[in-house]
Amino acid sequence: MNAPPNINAMKSLTTSDDPAKGGRPTELVVLVLPGFSHLALHAFIEPFRIANTVSKLTLFRWRIAGTDARAVEGASGLSVAVDVTIDELNTCLGNRGPHHLAVIAGEPVGRRLTPQFNNFLRTIARRGVPISAVGTATWLLAQTGLLAGTRCTIHWSRLAAFSEMFSHPQIRDALFVKDGQFSTCAGELAAFDLAVDLIASHVGGLTAQEVCRYATVDGQRSGSNRQTGPSGLAFAGVSDKLLMAMRLMEENVEYPLTMSEVAQRAGVSRRQLERLFAAHVHMPPVRHYLRIRVAHAKRLIEGTSMPIIDIAMACGFLSPSHFAKCFRTFNGLSPQQCRATTPAWVGPGLG
């Protein structure tokens, strides 16, 4: 499939060839990997294009990179052309390398880190180039060891698996996290938020605000915002106590709280907790809690190679038979059947 010129066409949409005040434009390299999200890619690039438009200056330039010169196919089946390869970038690092590297990955991601790619990322990091990982690309940076001791985030669907696979990075449920040289982002529309924050850092908050206004976005979202609210977000405004109880359940999966403990921490009586769940969730709180733990287990089965027994324990089940029974009740199949139908994409090495 030939790559459409949509990404390259963005480069001609700037309104001036004059560089930003004080120096040449900020050079961005956006490295895309097979299976990447087009939504994440465009959400990341468009704010820089808009910044050029609203300022009438070429504040930013960007190139699309690939591991080789072939067009890269995204998750939608559409491909984008590659401007530069990682080998070519390696040769120019000592001369006129990029000011910023962004990596956008998709699924599967666990075995994308080839020795060539690993060496490239580590070389870029040693040169002090800021690196942004968008979506599942955080997984790749963690595999290299670059995120040791670093606060980071990843798409919510991989938060559970990431926490179990990597103990050294400090994972957060956030839209994006900036920690020193590294920025990590949940991906999809959160890529827009990260890009706007980078624009504010490079050229000022006023331009960032103008970008949001141009894109009809109601203000700049903070990176510390959670990717997803608690499972009871639909009940916001109905009862803060109910939302607090749901959040407590989600934050205590491995060592489940008793319903009395949940009620006490949420500031209600056990009977009030039962009534809130009956009225708004239409199930007892203990069953809702069980559903949360089983859903967490399912994400671990699909996203890691952890043994089933370890997953059961990580989700607060002391009996494998009880875990299997609960899992089948909510999912219609056993944990082993779920594992058998899941692609084995996760690997600890460079694969």
Coordinates of N, CA and C in Angstrom, one line a residue, residues 48-235:
F48 N 1.3 21.3 16.7 CA 2.5 22.1 16.3 C 2.3 22.8 15.0
R49 N 1.5 22.2 14.1 CA 1.1 22.8 12.8 C 0.2 24.0 13.1
I50 N -0.7 23.9 14.1 CA -1.5 25.0 14.4 C -0.7 26.1 15.1
A51 N 0.3 25.8 15.9 CA 1.1 26.8 16.5 C 1.8 27.6 15.5
N52 N 2.3 27.0 14.4 CA 2.9 27.7 13.3 C 1.9 28.7 12.6
T53 N 0.7 28.1 12.5 CA -0.4 28.9 11.8 C -0.8 30.1 12.6
V54 N -1.1 30.0 13.9 CA -1.6 31.1 14.7 C -0.5 32.1 14.9
S55 N 0.8 31.7 15.0 CA 1.9 32.6 15.2 C 2.4 33.3 14.0
K56 N 2.1 32.7 12.8 CA 2.6 33.2 11.5 C 4.1 33.0 11.5
L57 N 4.6 32.0 12.2 CA 6.1 31.7 12.3 C 6.3 30.2 12.2
T58 N 7.4 29.8 11.6 CA 7.7 28.4 11.6 C 8.4 28.1 13.0
L59 N 7.6 27.9 14.0 CA 8.1 27.6 15.3 C 8.6 26.2 15.4
F60 N 7.9 25.3 14.6 CA 8.2 23.8 14.7 C 8.3 23.2 13.3
R61 N 9.2 22.3 13.2 CA 9.3 21.5 12.0 C 9.3 20.0 12.5
W62 N 8.8 19.1 11.6 CA 8.8 17.7 12.0 C 9.0 16.8 10.9
R63 N 9.5 15.6 11.2 CA 9.8 14.6 10.2 C 9.2 13.3 10.8
I64 N 8.8 12.4 9.9 CA 8.3 11.1 10.3 C 9.5 10.1 10.1
A65 N 9.8 9.3 11.2 CA 10.9 8.4 11.2 C 10.3 7.0 11.2
G66 N 11.1 6.0 10.7 CA 10.8 4.6 10.8 C 12.0 3.8 11.1
T67 N 11.8 2.5 11.5 CA 13.0 1.7 11.7 C 13.7 1.4 10.4
D68 N 13.0 1.5 9.2 CA 13.6 1.4 7.9 C 12.8 2.3 7.0
A69 N 13.1 2.3 5.7 CA 12.6 3.3 4.8 C 11.2 3.0 4.3
R70 N 10.7 1.8 4.6 CA 9.4 1.4 4.2 C 8.3 2.2 4.9
A71 N 7.1 2.4 4.1 CA 6.0 3.1 4.7 C 5.5 2.2 5.9
V72 N 5.0 2.9 6.9 CA 4.6 2.2 8.2 C 3.1 2.1 8.2
E73 N 2.6 0.9 8.4 CA 1.1 0.7 8.4 C 0.6 0.9 9.8
G74 N -0.5 1.7 10.0 CA -1.1 1.9 11.3 C -2.1 0.8 11.6
A75 N -2.8 0.9 12.7 CA -3.8 0.0 13.2 C -5.0 0.0 12.2
S76 N -5.2 1.1 11.6 CA -6.4 1.3 10.7 C -6.2 0.7 9.3
G77 N -4.9 0.3 9.0 CA -4.6 -0.2 7.7 C -4.0 0.8 6.8
L78 N -4.1 2.1 7.2 CA -3.5 3.2 6.4 C -2.0 3.3 6.8
S79 N -1.2 3.7 5.8 CA 0.2 3.8 6.0 C 0.7 5.3 5.9
V80 N 1.8 5.6 6.5 CA 2.4 6.9 6.3 C 3.8 6.7 5.8
A81 N 4.3 7.7 5.0 CA 5.6 7.6 4.4 C 6.6 8.0 5.5
V82 N 7.8 7.5 5.3 CA 8.9 7.7 6.2 C 9.9 8.7 5.6
D83 N 10.2 9.8 6.4 CA 11.2 10.8 5.9 C 12.6 10.4 6.2
V84 N 12.8 9.7 7.3 CA 14.2 9.4 7.8 C 14.1 8.1 8.5
T85 N 15.2 7.3 8.5 CA 15.3 6.1 9.2 C 16.1 6.3 10.5
I86 N 16.0 5.4 11.4 CA 16.7 5.6 12.7 C 18.2 5.5 12.4
D87 N 18.6 4.7 11.4 CA 20.1 4.7 11.1 C 20.6 6.0 10.6
E88 N 19.7 6.7 9.8 CA 20.1 8.0 9.3 C 20.1 9.0 10.4
L89 N 19.2 8.9 11.3 CA 19.2 9.8 12.5 C 20.5 9.6 13.3
N90 N 20.9 8.4 13.5 CA 22.1 8.1 14.3 C 23.3 8.8 13.7
T91 N 23.4 8.8 12.4 CA 24.6 9.4 11.7 C 24.6 11.0 11.8
C92 N 23.4 11.6 12.0 CA 23.4 13.0 12.1 C 23.3 13.6 13.5
L93 N 23.3 12.7 14.5 CA 23.2 13.2 15.9 C 24.3 14.2 16.3
G94 N 25.4 14.0 15.8 CA 26.5 14.9 16.2 C 26.5 16.2 15.5
N95 N 25.7 16.3 14.4 CA 25.6 17.5 13.6 C 24.3 18.3 13.9
R96 N 23.3 18.0 13.2 CA 22.0 18.7 13.4 C 20.9 17.8 13.7
G97 N 21.0 17.1 14.9 CA 20.0 16.2 15.3 C 18.7 16.9 15.7
P98 N 17.7 16.1 16.1 CA 16.4 16.6 16.5 C 16.5 17.2 17.9
H99 N 15.6 18.2 18.1 CA 15.5 18.7 19.5 C 14.6 17.9 20.4
H100 N 13.8 17.0 19.7 CA 12.8 16.2 20.5 C 12.5 15.0 19.7
L101 N 12.4 13.8 20.3 CA 12.0 12.6 19.7 C 10.7 12.1 20.3
A102 N 9.7 11.8 19.5 CA 8.5 11.2 20.0 C 8.4 9.8 19.4
V103 N 8.0 8.9 20.2 CA 7.8 7.5 19.7 C 6.3 7.2 19.9
I104 N 5.7 6.7 18.8 CA 4.3 6.4 18.8 C 4.2 4.9 18.4
A105 N 3.7 4.1 19.3 CA 3.6 2.6 19.1 C 2.2 2.2 19.2
G106 N 1.9 1.0 18.8 CA 0.5 0.5 18.9 C 0.6 -0.9 19.5
E107 N -0.3 -1.8 19.0 CA -0.3 -3.2 19.4 C 0.1 -4.0 18.1
P108 N 0.8 -5.1 18.3 CA 1.4 -5.5 19.6 C 2.7 -4.7 19.8
V109 N 3.1 -4.6 21.1 CA 4.3 -3.8 21.3 C 5.4 -4.5 22.0
G110 N 5.2 -5.6 22.7 CA 6.1 -6.3 23.6 C 7.4 -6.7 22.9
R111 N 7.3 -7.0 21.6 CA 8.5 -7.5 20.9 C 9.0 -6.6 19.8
R112 N 8.6 -5.3 19.9 CA 9.1 -4.3 18.9 C 10.5 -3.9 19.2
L113 N 11.0 -4.1 20.4 CA 12.3 -3.6 20.8 C 13.4 -4.5 20.3
T114 N 13.8 -4.3 19.0 CA 14.9 -5.1 18.4 C 16.2 -4.5 19.0
P115 N 17.3 -5.3 18.9 CA 18.6 -4.7 19.3 C 18.9 -3.4 18.6
Q116 N 18.6 -3.3 17.3 CA 18.9 -2.0 16.6 C 18.1 -0.9 17.2
F117 N 16.8 -1.1 17.5 CA 15.9 -0.1 18.1 C 16.4 0.3 19.5
N118 N 16.7 -0.7 20.3 CA 17.2 -0.5 21.6 C 18.5 0.4 21.6
N119 N 19.4 0.1 20.8 CA 20.6 0.9 20.7 C 20.3 2.3 20.3
F120 N 19.4 2.5 19.3 CA 19.0 3.8 18.9 C 18.5 4.6 20.0
L121 N 17.5 4.1 20.8 CA 16.9 4.8 21.9 C 17.9 5.2 23.0
R122 N 18.8 4.2 23.3 CA 19.8 4.5 24.3 C 20.8 5.6 23.8
T123 N 21.1 5.5 22.5 CA 22.0 6.6 22.0 C 21.4 7.9 22.0
I124 N 20.1 8.0 21.6 CA 19.4 9.3 21.7 C 19.4 9.8 23.1
A125 N 19.1 8.9 24.1 CA 19.0 9.3 25.5 C 20.4 9.8 26.0
R126 N 21.5 9.1 25.6 CA 22.8 9.6 26.0 C 23.1 10.9 25.5
R127 N 22.6 11.3 24.3 CA 22.9 12.6 23.7 C 22.0 13.7 24.4
G128 N 21.2 13.3 25.3 CA 20.4 14.3 26.0 C 19.2 14.8 25.3
V129 N 18.8 14.1 24.2 CA 17.6 14.5 23.5 C 16.3 14.2 24.3
P130 N 15.4 15.1 24.5 CA 14.2 14.8 25.2 C 13.4 13.7 24.4
I131 N 12.8 12.8 25.1 CA 12.1 11.7 24.4 C 10.6 11.6 25.0
S132 N 9.7 11.6 24.1 CA 8.3 11.4 24.5 C 7.8 10.0 24.0
A133 N 7.2 9.3 24.9 CA 6.6 8.0 24.5 C 5.1 8.1 24.5
V134 N 4.5 7.9 23.4 CA 3.0 8.0 23.3 C 2.3 6.7 23.3
G135 N 1.4 6.5 24.2 CA 0.6 5.3 24.3 C 1.5 4.1 24.7
T136 N 1.5 3.0 24.0 CA 2.2 1.8 24.5 C 3.7 2.0 24.3
A137 N 4.2 3.0 23.7 CA 5.6 3.3 23.5 C 6.3 3.3 24.9
T138 N 5.6 3.7 25.9 CA 6.2 3.6 27.3 C 6.7 2.3 27.6
W139 N 6.0 1.2 27.1 CA 6.5 -0.1 27.4 C 7.9 -0.3 26.8
L140 N 8.1 0.2 25.6 CA 9.4 0.1 25.0 C 10.5 0.8 25.7
L141 N 10.3 2.0 26.2 CA 11.3 2.7 27.0 C 11.5 1.9 28.3
A142 N 10.5 1.3 28.9 CA 10.7 0.6 30.1 C 11.6 -0.7 29.8
Q143 N 11.4 -1.3 28.7 CA 12.2 -2.5 28.3 C 13.7 -2.1 28.2
T144 N 14.0 -0.9 27.8 CA 15.4 -0.5 27.6 C 16.1 -0.2 29.0
G145 N 15.2 0.0 30.0 CA 15.8 0.4 31.3 C 15.9 1.9 31.5
L146 N 15.5 2.6 30.5 CA 15.7 4.1 30.5 C 14.7 4.7 31.6
L147 N 13.6 4.1 31.9 CA 12.7 4.7 32.8 C 12.9 4.3 34.3
A148 N 14.0 3.7 34.6 CA 14.2 3.2 36.0 C 14.2 4.5 36.9
G149 N 13.3 4.4 37.9 CA 13.1 5.5 38.8 C 12.4 6.7 38.3
T150 N 11.8 6.5 37.1 CA 11.1 7.7 36.5 C 9.6 7.6 36.6
R151 N 9.0 8.7 36.9 CA 7.5 8.7 36.9 C 7.0 8.7 35.5
C152 N 6.0 7.8 35.2 CA 5.6 7.7 33.8 C 4.1 7.2 33.8
T153 N 3.6 7.2 32.6 CA 2.2 6.6 32.4 C 2.1 5.9 31.1
I154 N 1.1 5.1 30.9 CA 0.8 4.3 29.7 C -0.7 4.3 29.5
H155 N -1.1 3.9 28.4 CA -2.6 3.8 28.1 C -3.2 2.9 29.2
W156 N -4.4 3.3 29.7 CA -5.1 2.7 30.8 C -5.2 1.2 30.6
S157 N -5.4 0.7 29.4 CA -5.6 -0.7 29.2 C -4.3 -1.5 29.5
R158 N -3.2 -0.8 29.6 CA -1.9 -1.5 29.9 C -1.4 -1.2 31.3
L159 N -2.1 -0.4 32.1 CA -1.6 0.0 33.4 C -1.4 -1.2 34.3
A160 N -2.3 -2.1 34.3 CA -2.2 -3.2 35.2 C -1.0 -4.1 34.8
A161 N -0.9 -4.4 33.5 CA 0.2 -5.3 33.0 C 1.5 -4.6 33.2
F162 N 1.6 -3.3 33.0 CA 2.9 -2.6 33.1 C 3.3 -2.6 34.6
S163 N 2.4 -2.4 35.5 CA 2.7 -2.4 36.9 C 3.3 -3.8 37.3
E164 N 2.8 -4.9 36.8 CA 3.3 -6.2 37.1 C 4.6 -6.5 36.4
M165 N 4.8 -6.0 35.2 CA 6.0 -6.4 34.5 C 7.2 -5.6 34.8
F166 N 7.0 -4.3 35.2 CA 8.1 -3.4 35.5 C 8.0 -2.8 36.9
S167 N 9.0 -3.1 37.7 CA 8.9 -2.6 39.1 C 9.6 -1.3 39.3
H168 N 10.5 -1.0 38.4 CA 11.4 0.2 38.7 C 10.7 1.5 38.2
P169 N 10.0 1.6 37.1 CA 9.4 2.9 36.8 C 8.2 3.1 37.8
Q170 N 7.9 4.4 38.0 CA 6.9 4.7 38.9 C 5.6 5.1 38.1
I171 N 4.8 4.1 37.9 CA 3.6 4.3 37.0 C 2.5 5.1 37.6
R172 N 1.9 6.0 36.8 CA 0.8 6.9 37.3 C -0.4 6.7 36.3
D173 N -1.6 6.8 36.9 CA -2.8 6.9 36.0 C -3.0 8.4 35.7
A174 N -2.4 8.8 34.6 CA -2.5 10.2 34.2 C -2.5 10.4 32.7
L175 N -2.9 11.5 32.2 CA -2.9 11.8 30.8 C -1.5 11.8 30.2
F176 N -0.6 12.5 30.9 CA 0.8 12.5 30.5 C 1.6 12.8 31.8
V177 N 2.9 12.4 31.7 CA 3.8 12.7 32.8 C 5.1 13.1 32.3
K178 N 5.6 14.2 32.8 CA 7.0 14.7 32.4 C 7.9 14.6 33.5
D179 N 9.0 13.8 33.3 CA 9.9 13.6 34.4 C 11.3 13.7 33.8
G180 N 12.0 14.9 34.0 CA 13.3 15.0 33.4 C 13.3 15.0 31.9
Q181 N 14.2 14.1 31.4 CA 14.3 14.0 29.9 C 13.2 13.3 29.3
F182 N 12.3 12.6 30.0 CA 11.3 11.7 29.5 C 9.9 12.2 29.7
S183 N 9.1 12.2 28.7 CA 7.6 12.4 28.8 C 6.9 11.2 28.3
T184 N 5.9 10.8 29.1 CA 5.1 9.6 28.6 C 3.7 10.1 28.6
C185 N 2.9 9.4 27.7 CA 1.6 9.9 27.5 C 0.7 8.7 27.3
A186 N -0.6 8.8 27.7 CA -1.5 7.7 27.5 C -1.9 7.4 26.1
G187 N -1.6 8.4 25.2 CA -1.9 8.1 23.8 C -3.3 8.7 23.4
E188 N -3.7 8.4 22.2 CA -5.0 8.8 21.6 C -5.1 10.4 21.8
L189 N -6.2 10.8 22.4 CA -6.4 12.3 22.5 C -5.5 12.9 23.5
A190 N -5.0 12.1 24.4 CA -4.0 12.7 25.4 C -2.7 13.1 24.7
A191 N -2.5 12.7 23.5 CA -1.3 13.1 22.8 C -1.4 14.6 22.4
F192 N -2.7 15.1 22.2 CA -2.9 16.5 22.0 C -2.5 17.3 23.2
D193 N -2.9 16.8 24.4 CA -2.5 17.5 25.6 C -1.0 17.6 25.9
L194 N -0.3 16.5 25.6 CA 1.1 16.5 25.7 C 1.7 17.5 24.7
A195 N 1.3 17.5 23.5 CA 1.8 18.4 22.5 C 1.6 19.9 22.9
V196 N 0.4 20.2 23.4 CA 0.1 21.6 23.8 C 1.1 21.9 25.0
D197 N 1.3 21.0 25.9 CA 2.2 21.3 27.0 C 3.6 21.5 26.5
L198 N 4.1 20.8 25.5 CA 5.4 21.0 25.0 C 5.5 22.3 24.3
I199 N 4.4 22.7 23.6 CA 4.4 24.0 22.9 C 4.5 25.1 24.0
A200 N 3.8 25.0 25.1 CA 3.9 26.0 26.2 C 5.3 26.1 26.7
S201 N 6.0 24.9 26.8 CA 7.3 24.9 27.3 C 8.3 25.6 26.4
H202 N 8.1 25.4 25.1 CA 9.0 25.9 24.1 C 8.8 27.4 23.7
V203 N 7.5 27.7 23.6 CA 7.2 29.1 23.0 C 6.3 29.9 23.9
G204 N 5.8 29.3 25.0 CA 5.0 30.1 25.9 C 3.5 29.7 26.0
G205 N 2.9 30.0 27.1 CA 1.6 29.6 27.4 C 0.5 30.3 26.5
L206 N 0.8 31.5 26.0 CA -0.1 32.2 25.2 C -0.3 31.5 23.9
T207 N 0.8 31.0 23.2 CA 0.6 30.3 22.0 C -0.1 29.0 22.2
A208 N 0.1 28.3 23.4 CA -0.6 27.1 23.7 C -2.1 27.3 23.8
Q209 N -2.4 28.5 24.5 CA -3.8 28.8 24.6 C -4.5 29.1 23.2
E210 N -3.7 29.7 22.4 CA -4.3 30.0 21.0 C -4.4 28.7 20.2
V211 N -3.6 27.7 20.4 CA -3.7 26.4 19.8 C -5.0 25.8 20.2
C212 N -5.2 25.8 21.5 CA -6.5 25.2 22.0 C -7.7 25.9 21.5
R213 N -7.6 27.2 21.5 CA -8.8 28.0 20.9 C -9.0 27.7 19.5
Y214 N -7.9 27.6 18.7 CA -8.0 27.3 17.3 C -8.7 25.9 17.0
A215 N -8.3 24.9 17.9 CA -8.7 23.6 17.8 C -10.1 23.3 18.4
T216 N -10.7 24.4 18.9 CA -12.0 24.4 19.6 C -12.0 23.5 20.8
V217 N -10.8 23.5 21.5 CA -10.7 22.7 22.7 C -10.9 23.6 23.9
D218 N -11.7 23.2 24.9 CA -12.0 24.1 26.0 C -10.9 24.0 27.0
G219 N -9.8 24.7 26.8 CA -8.8 24.8 27.7 C -7.8 23.7 27.7
Q220 N -6.7 23.9 28.3 CA -5.6 23.0 28.3 C -5.7 22.0 29.5
R221 N -5.8 20.7 29.2 CA -5.9 19.8 30.3 C -4.6 19.5 31.0
S222 N -4.6 19.4 32.3 CA -3.4 19.1 33.0 C -3.0 17.6 32.8
G223 N -1.7 17.4 32.8 CA -1.2 16.0 32.6 C -1.6 15.2 33.8
S224 N -1.8 15.8 35.0 CA -2.1 15.0 36.2 C -3.5 14.4 36.2
N225 N -4.3 14.9 35.3 CA -5.7 14.4 35.2 C -5.7 12.9 35.0
R226 N -6.6 12.1 35.7 CA -6.6 10.7 35.4 C -7.1 10.4 34.0
Q227 N -6.6 9.3 33.4 CA -7.1 9.0 32.1 C -8.6 8.7 32.1
T228 N -9.0 7.9 33.1 CA -10.4 7.5 33.2 C -10.8 7.7 34.6
G229 N -12.0 8.2 34.8 CA -12.5 8.3 36.2 C -12.8 6.9 36.7
P230 N -13.2 6.9 38.0 CA -13.6 5.6 38.5 C -14.7 5.0 37.7
S231 N -15.0 3.7 37.9 CA -16.0 3.0 37.1 C -17.4 3.7 37.4
G232 N -17.5 4.4 38.4 CA -18.8 5.0 38.8 C -18.9 6.5 38.3
L233 N -18.0 6.8 37.3 CA -18.1 8.2 36.9 C -19.4 8.7 36.4
A234 N -20.2 7.7 35.9 CA -21.6 8.1 35.4 C -22.5 8.5 36.5
F235 N -22.1 8.2 37.8 CA -22.9 8.6 38.9 C -22.3 9.9 39.6

